[in-house]
Structures are given as structure tokens and as C-alpha cells.
């Protein structure tokens, strides 16, 4: 299966299908683009056991809205196809739907349709449809040498939470886990921030961090028509203290959590240095590195040594 | 699960979600509607064992395009989220994707996106996006007393084919099964016919027959703001000879196959009697009955006796 999924993108390229590089598909409507995205979540891979049905519903909306946010698109509507197991209780379904509807309300995206069938486990296949003025669309392809790299929030929070949940650790004595749990169980898409960035015309390229920072940086490199590279600075990475503490407790490298695990749904973007101040006036963000021409992703560690980072695929914490 | 699914529609009504009555959701774009639909197919329920992977792929596009056809919408794009089992071979995936792409080409709907995850069985969650001028949209709600009821093709073909496939009957000695097999394994959405009907402005209401004729007629009744009913004439139902023969062989009532099983994806519509001749000039169709004010669905049998037809839910032949 891994091999199949890896093959799909090249397959689709063979068949000459456009618009698959970005987070969502684009339909040309003249002055505007309709933006559409599909994401399938399944219980075994995406929902750790302590996740409630309401949180599953919430997450299914968030992952799709995050893809709209990656493109700077305003939500128009959400459709949800559900596979539900035969043994599922009505109350569980109620909770799931409540989570979907709460998230739809939060992101102001109406639930406009869907489909429900029986399945062996909970499967939530969502589709979000959005719209953007053509001149405002955020794409992966526009990064230029000398651009700085921005990220809207902190890194590794959801990863640390997922690690705790999937390894069934009951308690982490040395750290406050409330924020990492919140990120793992109820992630928020950066929709508001996305619309600010899109309208500002201050960034050259953007995406959301679904699959881990390094993987998404590699997407920006691949999408660029010119050969570009990325240099990150370890001391600029916004990896919060509790992620460091939790990583220590579970004997993982905090840098791994920040660089290679996704699900925080932060926005990642590149912008010319002179645009940092004007964008900061509208939005909080961290500068974590710069665009180079090396074709690779490097990191400068705290001692000033430069390493090349391997581009590892990240599917999910499980599955 | 059955109970849950039955509860969903009323749930969604409680939450005051609009646009869920029709085959696809509608987004108001000013002069036009964007139309979006989601349909999830799973191997166990929707794909009889002799169905090839290519045919599965084809069907996943057809069911979604048929929902666009039900609304008179021109296709803009198709997204497919796939759940694929770990043991699936690369060649099987190739076949599946070939079916998807062949169907996309057939309906002239570009594959614009999707998602692929591992799952316990093949799950194909498709989303079709289309567009229509507001004045051309086909809805379920416009039927009026005295309208005649039209259907674009024959009834019971896919049902007869599915019956043979799911009961693993090897041979039906008395009938030609080629057409029923074709309808069961490679159904076609009536997209071209739909666009003719939509442009003609000659029909008052329309839908596609996914879930069986009686079930869809009941949808037209429920969607009408005034109380309407339906009277069908048994001798006008276009149930072809091979369906009669196969029904006899498998000891089923051919009328049951024609009235209660879906998956033929024919279009069903109501139109004023004076519009029949002008529409016939553009399109082949059968008149099978008329719109009454009884609130029920009746059938007049070949002897002239009138019966009320029960509205039975049809999910699938299995699952």
C-alpha cells in the first residue's frame, strides 16, 4: 500500500492531470478560483483512542478547511461522506455530528451535503469548497532566493500530544500537557490568518503544515520553477518548552517532533525580507529560515554547524 | 446502523441545514449555482465480486456525475478519496485508476484532486463539482398536478444484473444477459440528456434514479411544497423483456426490480402534457404516469385496478 500511495502522484502526473501539486484543486471561474479539497480520515490511523466522537467530527472539518487556508480561500461549503460501523451507537453518531457542526460553525463553512454508508471502522471523507480572487490565491510555487520563511504558530505540539496518546502514556510528570493534548485532539485550521496573508499580497508562496515541516518545505522546493533550497536555523524554530520536556520524557528528539510530524495545521510561507514588518503589523508569526538556491533543506544548529536534512515521508503516527 | 442512517436526515433538518433535499448541494454564485455532491462506495456493498477494479473506478465517477445530471449541472471537476487495503496489488490500483480516468474522460470532468489512505476494504469517496445557470437548475420541488412523469431509459436492467452477480448465478439459460450485465457493471450517468432537459426549460422537477423508482418518486412528493401524489401505469413502465425473463428465472417479481431497485441512473422528471412533444424532439423518453394530489404513489395494473405502492427504502442489494 505504501508503494501504491507513493506511486499515485507520479501516476497522476503521467496522466497529465493538473492542479494536484497544491493543497487543493483549482477551478478557473474568470475573476475567481473555486478551490476544492478532499481528505479522508480513518479511525485506526487518525483518531487516537482517547479521542471523542465529537473531536473526530471536528478534526474531519479542520483538515479540509486547513487545505483551503493553505490556498487563501474563503470557505463556501463542506460535504462529508461517512463510513460508520454497524455497532456504532446513536449517541456516538450524535457526538460525531455535533463535532462536525461545531467546526463548521467555527470556520463559518456550511455543511451542505454528504453521504452515509456502513463500514468496518469510522471513515470520514470530507470535501471543502472555497473561493478566492485570482490575485489573492496562495500557491506553493512562488518562493524566491533571499525570501524568509515564516510560520504562523509553534511546532511539535500536536506531535507531542499524539505521541502521548498513541503510546497510551497515562501521565507525564514533568510537563504541562494541556496544550499538546488540545492540539492533538482539537486542532484548529489557520483560516483567519490565511485570509489576512492572502489579502496582504506580501507573501510569495504558502502551504499548511499537515505532513511535517520538512516535508512541506520540500513541497515548496518541488513547486518552484527555479531550483531553490531552504536553510533553517535551529534556534529560531518555535518548539515550545513543553514539547522539549515531553520529548525528553518519552526519549524522543524534540527536533524530530518539530521537523517531521504534522497535524499542527500551521501555515508556512515565504516572503521578501522587506515584507516582514508590514505583515507583522497584521499577524503574529515566526521567521525560521531563508530560501537558498541549493536544492536541499539544511539546518544550522545551535553551535552554527550546517547539516542537510533528509526528506522523510510522514503518513501518520499510525497506519 | 440502519437506524442511524435513517435518523441522519431528520437530524440534519433539526440543525437547520439547507440544500440537503436535492441530489447535490447548491452554492449561490450570483448568476450561477455551483453544485457539489458526495457519494461513498464500498467494496462489500457496491461492488459485486465479478466487478473488475476498472469497473469500480468507473462506477465511482458515474454515481457522482449522475447527481450532477440530476440537477442539470455541467461538470467542473472530480475529487476522489480512496481507502485501499494493504494487500491490494499495484496492478489492481492501476486498473482502478484507469476506470476513474476513463469515466472522467467520458463525462468530460477533470480529476482535480483526492486523497489516498489505507483501509480494510476498497472505499471510494468521490465528490463531483458542477455549475449551472440558475434558470436552468433542475430541482426535485417543482412538480404540479396534471404533470406527466418521464423517464429517460428502461427500468430494472441494473437490478437484474446485480441480482445475478450477487447470487453468483453462473448462467441464465433463457435470457440474453449482456445488457443487464453492462448496466450492473458499467452504469452510465445521463449527463448529456440532463443538459438537454435543463436547457429546454420544459420540465418542472427532476432527479436521478439511484435508489429505485418508487423511492425517488417519493422524493419528488416530499420536495413539493403542495401536496401531490403519483399515479403510475404498469403497462407504461419500460421494463425490458430480458428483465422479465431473468426475474422469472430467479423467481422474483419483475415489477419489484423495476420499481424498487436503483443503480440504473436514469433521469426521472415531471412535465406539463403540452411539453411532451417539444421535448421528444430533442430526447427519447418514456411517459410512465402522472402527478395527482393524493399524497401517495399508486399504480394502475394491467387489468385497470389501482393499488397504493408502499415506499420501501432501498439501500443496496447488499450491506
GROMACS .gro file of C-alpha atoms in nm, chain B:
model
  319
  320UNK     CA    1  -2.652   0.149   1.163
  321UNK     CA    2  -2.971   0.139   0.956
  322UNK     CA    3  -3.142   0.330   1.233
  323UNK     CA    4  -2.860   0.581   1.247
  324UNK     CA    5  -2.867   0.644   0.875
  325UNK     CA    6  -3.244   0.678   0.883
  326UNK     CA    7  -3.205   0.932   1.163
  327UNK     CA    8  -2.947   1.142   0.987
  328UNK     CA    9  -3.174   1.332   0.753
  329UNK     CA   10  -3.408   1.435   1.031
  330UNK     CA   11  -3.105   1.526   1.241
  331UNK     CA   12  -2.970   1.745   0.968
  332UNK     CA   13  -3.311   1.907   0.939
  333UNK     CA   14  -3.306   1.975   1.313
  334UNK     CA   15  -2.977   2.153   1.270
  335UNK     CA   16  -3.140   2.362   1.001
  336UNK     CA   17  -2.906   2.269   0.721
  337UNK     CA   18  -3.037   2.364   0.381
  338UNK     CA   19  -2.981   2.215   0.040
  339UNK     CA   20  -2.978   1.855   0.157
  340UNK     CA   21  -3.304   1.753  -0.008
  341UNK     CA   22  -3.171   1.756  -0.361
  342UNK     CA   23  -2.919   1.522  -0.516
  343UNK     CA   24  -2.641   1.769  -0.479
  344UNK     CA   25  -2.572   2.077  -0.270
  345UNK     CA   26  -2.610   2.421  -0.416
  346UNK     CA   27  -2.385   2.723  -0.364
  347UNK     CA   28  -2.524   3.056  -0.482
  348UNK     CA   29  -2.276   3.237  -0.706
  349UNK     CA   30  -2.498   3.519  -0.834
  350UNK     CA   31  -2.598   3.427  -1.190
  351UNK     CA   32  -2.496   3.065  -1.141
  352UNK     CA   33  -2.509   2.782  -0.894
  353UNK     CA   34  -2.206   2.574  -0.804
  354UNK     CA   35  -2.339   2.223  -0.749
  355UNK     CA   36  -2.147   1.974  -0.535
  356UNK     CA   37  -2.217   1.614  -0.448
  357UNK     CA   38  -2.051   1.342  -0.241
  358UNK     CA   39  -2.101   0.968  -0.275
  359UNK     CA   40  -1.914   0.697  -0.093
  360UNK     CA   41  -1.892   0.347  -0.240
  361UNK     CA   42  -1.753   0.047  -0.057
  362UNK     CA   43  -1.646  -0.285  -0.198
  363UNK     CA   44  -1.873  -0.509   0.012
  364UNK     CA   45  -2.194  -0.319  -0.064
  365UNK     CA   46  -2.149  -0.169  -0.405
  366UNK     CA   47  -1.910  -0.387  -0.598
  367UNK     CA   48  -2.025  -0.742  -0.674
  368UNK     CA   49  -1.736  -0.986  -0.683
  369UNK     CA   50  -1.704  -1.019  -1.062
  370UNK     CA   51  -1.667  -0.642  -1.091
  371UNK     CA   52  -1.318  -0.551  -1.209
  372UNK     CA   53  -1.114  -0.276  -1.049
  373UNK     CA   54  -1.155  -0.072  -1.364
  374UNK     CA   55  -1.532  -0.102  -1.332
  375UNK     CA   56  -1.515   0.005  -0.965
  376UNK     CA   57  -1.327   0.317  -1.067
  377UNK     CA   58  -1.575   0.385  -1.346
  378UNK     CA   59  -1.871   0.347  -1.111
  379UNK     CA   60  -1.729   0.584  -0.850
  380UNK     CA   61  -1.728   0.861  -1.111
  381UNK     CA   62  -2.068   0.766  -1.254
  382UNK     CA   63  -2.259   0.781  -0.924
  383UNK     CA   64  -2.130   1.130  -0.857
  384UNK     CA   65  -2.177   1.258  -1.212
  385UNK     CA   66  -2.532   1.121  -1.202
  386UNK     CA   67  -2.604   1.353  -0.908
  387UNK     CA   68  -2.481   1.646  -1.115
  388UNK     CA   69  -2.701   1.523  -1.401
  389UNK     CA   70  -2.998   1.514  -1.164
  390UNK     CA   71  -2.951   1.890  -1.116
  391UNK     CA   72  -2.872   1.974  -1.479
  392UNK     CA   73  -2.520   2.082  -1.390
  393UNK     CA   74  -2.219   2.085  -1.619
  394UNK     CA   75  -1.921   1.905  -1.459
  395UNK     CA   76  -1.629   2.119  -1.340
  396UNK     CA   77  -1.416   1.873  -1.150
  397UNK     CA   78  -1.399   1.539  -0.968
  398UNK     CA   79  -1.214   1.460  -0.644
  399UNK     CA   80  -1.163   1.107  -0.521
  400UNK     CA   81  -1.063   0.998  -0.172
  401UNK     CA   82  -0.961   0.635  -0.175
  402UNK     CA   83  -0.931   0.387   0.107
  403UNK     CA   84  -0.723   0.095  -0.021
  404UNK     CA   85  -0.649  -0.235   0.151
  405UNK     CA   86  -0.286  -0.319   0.235
  406UNK     CA   87  -0.294  -0.635   0.026
  407UNK     CA   88  -0.405  -0.456  -0.291
  408UNK     CA   89  -0.172  -0.510  -0.586
  409UNK     CA   90  -0.023  -0.223  -0.782
  410UNK     CA   91  -0.185  -0.362  -1.100
  411UNK     CA   92  -0.525  -0.356  -0.930
  412UNK     CA   93  -0.470   0.005  -0.836
  413UNK     CA   94  -0.365   0.082  -1.192
  414UNK     CA   95  -0.689  -0.072  -1.319
  415UNK     CA   96  -0.894   0.121  -1.068
  416UNK     CA   97  -0.735   0.449  -1.164
  417UNK     CA   98  -0.777   0.363  -1.532
  418UNK     CA   99  -1.150   0.321  -1.473
  419UNK     CA  100  -1.167   0.653  -1.292
  420UNK     CA  101  -0.982   0.832  -1.569
  421UNK     CA  102  -1.180   0.666  -1.849
  422UNK     CA  103  -1.503   0.775  -1.683
  423UNK     CA  104  -1.367   1.126  -1.626
  424UNK     CA  105  -1.285   1.144  -1.994
  425UNK     CA  106  -1.626   1.003  -2.091
  426UNK     CA  107  -1.812   1.264  -1.887
  427UNK     CA  108  -1.553   1.535  -1.963
  428UNK     CA  109  -1.498   1.601  -1.591
  429UNK     CA  110  -1.133   1.653  -1.496
  430UNK     CA  111  -0.993   1.460  -1.199
  431UNK     CA  112  -0.866   1.752  -0.993
  432UNK     CA  113  -0.773   1.605  -0.659
  433UNK     CA  114  -0.815   1.348  -0.392
  434UNK     CA  115  -0.657   1.162  -0.109
  435UNK     CA  116  -0.536   0.805  -0.055
  436UNK     CA  117  -0.523   0.615   0.270
  437UNK     CA  118  -0.505   0.257   0.383
  438UNK     CA  119  -0.836   0.088   0.470
  439UNK     CA  120  -0.975  -0.260   0.533
  440UNK     CA  121  -1.160  -0.274   0.202
  441UNK     CA  122  -1.180  -0.057  -0.107
  442UNK     CA  123  -1.360   0.266  -0.026
  443UNK     CA  124  -1.414   0.524  -0.297
  444UNK     CA  125  -1.546   0.856  -0.168
  445UNK     CA  126  -1.600   1.081  -0.467
  446UNK     CA  127  -1.701   1.444  -0.492
  447UNK     CA  128  -1.821   1.599  -0.815
  448UNK     CA  129  -1.842   1.973  -0.860
  449UNK     CA  130  -2.052   2.127  -1.134
  450UNK     CA  131  -2.205   2.453  -1.243
  451UNK     CA  132  -2.537   2.562  -1.387
  452UNK     CA  133  -2.709   2.885  -1.475
  453UNK     CA  134  -2.966   2.950  -1.204
  454UNK     CA  135  -3.253   2.949  -1.452
  455UNK     CA  136  -3.151   2.604  -1.579
  456UNK     CA  137  -3.114   2.420  -1.249
  457UNK     CA  138  -3.321   2.102  -1.211
  458UNK     CA  139  -3.478   2.058  -0.868
  459UNK     CA  140  -3.699   1.797  -0.706
  460UNK     CA  141  -3.954   2.050  -0.590
  461UNK     CA  142  -4.141   2.182  -0.894
  462UNK     CA  143  -4.395   1.909  -0.985
  463UNK     CA  144  -4.755   2.022  -1.043
  464UNK     CA  145  -5.090   1.841  -1.056
  465UNK     CA  146  -5.154   1.716  -1.407
  466UNK     CA  147  -4.785   1.688  -1.498
  467UNK     CA  148  -4.679   1.373  -1.673
  468UNK     CA  149  -4.388   1.164  -1.547
  469UNK     CA  150  -4.099   1.091  -1.780
  470UNK     CA  151  -3.801   0.858  -1.751
  471UNK     CA  152  -3.501   0.859  -1.985
  472UNK     CA  153  -3.445   0.486  -2.029
  473UNK     CA  154  -3.553   0.143  -1.918
  474UNK     CA  155  -3.606   0.014  -1.567
  475UNK     CA  156  -3.470  -0.289  -1.384
  476UNK     CA  157  -3.166  -0.359  -1.602
  477UNK     CA  158  -2.900  -0.291  -1.340
  478UNK     CA  159  -3.118  -0.457  -1.075
  479UNK     CA  160  -3.144  -0.779  -1.277
  480UNK     CA  161  -2.771  -0.773  -1.339
  481UNK     CA  162  -2.690  -0.713  -0.972
  482UNK     CA  163  -2.926  -0.995  -0.868
  483UNK     CA  164  -2.738  -1.235  -1.094
  484UNK     CA  165  -2.399  -1.113  -0.974
  485UNK     CA  166  -2.473  -1.112  -0.602
  486UNK     CA  167  -2.647  -1.453  -0.610
  487UNK     CA  168  -2.349  -1.591  -0.802
  488UNK     CA  169  -2.567  -1.738  -1.074
  489UNK     CA  170  -2.333  -1.866  -1.342
  490UNK     CA  171  -2.572  -1.884  -1.631
  491UNK     CA  172  -2.926  -1.772  -1.712
  492UNK     CA  173  -3.028  -2.012  -1.989
  493UNK     CA  174  -3.344  -1.836  -2.102
  494UNK     CA  175  -3.227  -1.479  -2.146
  495UNK     CA  176  -2.965  -1.257  -2.303
  496UNK     CA  177  -2.781  -1.112  -2.004
  497UNK     CA  178  -2.534  -0.889  -2.188
  498UNK     CA  179  -2.729  -0.566  -2.143
  499UNK     CA  180  -2.818  -0.624  -1.776
  500UNK     CA  181  -2.454  -0.707  -1.701
  501UNK     CA  182  -2.341  -0.393  -1.875
  502UNK     CA  183  -2.584  -0.183  -1.669
  503UNK     CA  184  -2.477  -0.352  -1.345
  504UNK     CA  185  -2.103  -0.340  -1.407
  505UNK     CA  186  -2.060  -0.024  -1.607
  506UNK     CA  187  -2.351   0.210  -1.544
  507UNK     CA  188  -2.370   0.538  -1.736
  508UNK     CA  189  -2.491   0.867  -1.594
  509UNK     CA  190  -2.739   1.051  -1.817
  510UNK     CA  191  -2.535   1.366  -1.831
  511UNK     CA  192  -2.596   1.461  -2.194
  512UNK     CA  193  -2.970   1.408  -2.156
  513UNK     CA  194  -2.966   1.611  -1.835
  514UNK     CA  195  -2.812   1.912  -2.003
  515UNK     CA  196  -3.072   1.891  -2.283
  516UNK     CA  197  -3.354   1.877  -2.027
  517UNK     CA  198  -3.205   2.162  -1.821
  518UNK     CA  199  -3.166   2.390  -2.123
  519UNK     CA  200  -3.511   2.306  -2.259
  520UNK     CA  201  -3.698   2.467  -1.966
  521UNK     CA  202  -3.973   2.212  -2.041
  522UNK     CA  203  -3.971   2.013  -1.715
  523UNK     CA  204  -4.093   2.114  -1.367
  524UNK     CA  205  -3.892   1.877  -1.148
  525UNK     CA  206  -3.622   1.616  -1.193
  526UNK     CA  207  -3.398   1.369  -1.014
  527UNK     CA  208  -3.192   1.060  -1.098
  528UNK     CA  209  -3.298   0.707  -1.012
  529UNK     CA  210  -3.022   0.593  -0.780
  530UNK     CA  211  -3.235   0.439  -0.507
  531UNK     CA  212  -3.523   0.290  -0.705
  532UNK     CA  213  -3.816   0.446  -0.891
  533UNK     CA  214  -4.069   0.449  -0.605
  534UNK     CA  215  -3.820   0.588  -0.358
  535UNK     CA  216  -3.728   0.870  -0.600
  536UNK     CA  217  -4.094   0.945  -0.679
  537UNK     CA  218  -4.146   0.976  -0.307
  538UNK     CA  219  -3.862   1.229  -0.301
  539UNK     CA  220  -4.047   1.436  -0.561
  540UNK     CA  221  -4.361   1.421  -0.344
  541UNK     CA  222  -4.172   1.522  -0.030
  542UNK     CA  223  -3.993   1.806  -0.208
  543UNK     CA  224  -4.314   1.960  -0.343
  544UNK     CA  225  -4.447   2.248  -0.132
  545UNK     CA  226  -4.804   2.146  -0.226
  546UNK     CA  227  -4.945   1.800  -0.154
  547UNK     CA  228  -4.901   1.596  -0.468
  548UNK     CA  229  -4.924   1.227  -0.546
  549UNK     CA  230  -4.814   0.998  -0.826
  550UNK     CA  231  -5.011   0.754  -1.041
  551UNK     CA  232  -4.808   0.502  -1.244
  552UNK     CA  233  -4.939   0.274  -1.517
  553UNK     CA  234  -4.793  -0.076  -1.513
  554UNK     CA  235  -4.826  -0.120  -1.889
  555UNK     CA  236  -4.630   0.201  -1.948
  556UNK     CA  237  -4.330   0.101  -1.734
  557UNK     CA  238  -4.035   0.037  -1.965
  558UNK     CA  239  -3.928  -0.294  -1.810
  559UNK     CA  240  -3.749  -0.477  -2.091
  560UNK     CA  241  -3.807  -0.838  -2.189
  561UNK     CA  242  -3.479  -0.974  -2.054
  562UNK     CA  243  -3.556  -0.831  -1.710
  563UNK     CA  244  -3.891  -1.017  -1.720
  564UNK     CA  245  -3.713  -1.336  -1.824
  565UNK     CA  246  -3.437  -1.310  -1.565
  566UNK     CA  247  -3.688  -1.226  -1.291
  567UNK     CA  248  -3.883  -1.538  -1.383
  568UNK     CA  249  -3.567  -1.750  -1.371
  569UNK     CA  250  -3.459  -1.621  -1.029
  570UNK     CA  251  -3.821  -1.629  -0.906
  571UNK     CA  252  -3.852  -1.258  -0.845
  572UNK     CA  253  -4.128  -1.019  -0.948
  573UNK     CA  254  -4.003  -0.813  -1.246
  574UNK     CA  255  -4.216  -0.523  -1.123
  575UNK     CA  256  -4.020  -0.527  -0.795
  576UNK     CA  257  -3.696  -0.498  -0.990
  577UNK     CA  258  -3.833  -0.208  -1.193
  578UNK     CA  259  -3.993  -0.021  -0.905
  579UNK     CA  260  -3.764  -0.076  -0.608
  580UNK     CA  261  -3.407  -0.128  -0.724
  581UNK     CA  262  -3.190   0.153  -0.839
  582UNK     CA  263  -2.845   0.189  -0.994
  583UNK     CA  264  -2.972   0.239  -1.349
  584UNK     CA  265  -2.903   0.612  -1.311
  585UNK     CA  266  -3.187   0.709  -1.542
  586UNK     CA  267  -3.337   1.055  -1.509
  587UNK     CA  268  -3.689   1.093  -1.375
  588UNK     CA  269  -3.883   1.414  -1.436
  589UNK     CA  270  -4.228   1.572  -1.440
  590UNK     CA  271  -4.352   1.799  -1.716
  591UNK     CA  272  -4.677   1.957  -1.837
  592UNK     CA  273  -4.852   1.741  -2.105
  593UNK     CA  274  -4.808   2.012  -2.369
  594UNK     CA  275  -4.429   1.995  -2.325
  595UNK     CA  276  -4.401   1.627  -2.414
  596UNK     CA  277  -4.388   1.679  -2.791
  597UNK     CA  278  -4.132   1.963  -2.785
  598UNK     CA  279  -3.906   1.764  -2.550
  599UNK     CA  280  -3.945   1.447  -2.759
  600UNK     CA  281  -3.799   1.641  -3.049
  601UNK     CA  282  -3.473   1.666  -2.852
  602UNK     CA  283  -3.468   1.349  -2.642
  603UNK     CA  284  -3.602   0.992  -2.619
  604UNK     CA  285  -3.800   0.918  -2.307
  605UNK     CA  286  -4.094   0.718  -2.171
  606UNK     CA  287  -4.408   0.857  -2.006
  607UNK     CA  288  -4.492   0.629  -1.714
  608UNK     CA  289  -4.761   0.812  -1.520
  609UNK     CA  290  -4.895   1.142  -1.393
  610UNK     CA  291  -4.892   1.375  -1.096
  611UNK     CA  292  -5.204   1.366  -0.876
  612UNK     CA  293  -5.298   1.529  -0.545
  613UNK     CA  294  -5.339   1.216  -0.333
  614UNK     CA  295  -5.013   1.235  -0.138
  615UNK     CA  296  -4.949   0.869  -0.223
  616UNK     CA  297  -4.793   0.664  -0.501
  617UNK     CA  298  -5.044   0.444  -0.685
  618UNK     CA  299  -5.007   0.202  -0.970
  619UNK     CA  300  -5.277   0.102  -1.216
  620UNK     CA  301  -5.215  -0.260  -1.312
  621UNK     CA  302  -5.264  -0.421  -1.648
  622UNK     CA  303  -5.625  -0.507  -1.557
  623UNK     CA  304  -5.702  -0.148  -1.466
  624UNK     CA  305  -5.704  -0.200  -1.089
  625UNK     CA  306  -5.539   0.069  -0.876
  626UNK     CA  307  -5.307  -0.015  -0.585
  627UNK     CA  308  -5.113   0.204  -0.346
  628UNK     CA  309  -4.742   0.130  -0.357
  629UNK     CA  310  -4.554   0.111  -0.028
  630UNK     CA  311  -4.248   0.335  -0.009
  631UNK     CA  312  -3.972   0.095   0.080
  632UNK     CA  313  -3.625   0.216   0.148
  633UNK     CA  314  -3.361   0.069  -0.077
  634UNK     CA  315  -3.004   0.092   0.045
  635UNK     CA  316  -2.821  -0.151  -0.179
  636UNK     CA  317  -2.855  -0.507  -0.285
  637UNK     CA  318  -2.619  -0.582  -0.001
  638UNK     CA  319  -2.494  -0.401   0.307
   0.00000   0.00000   0.00000
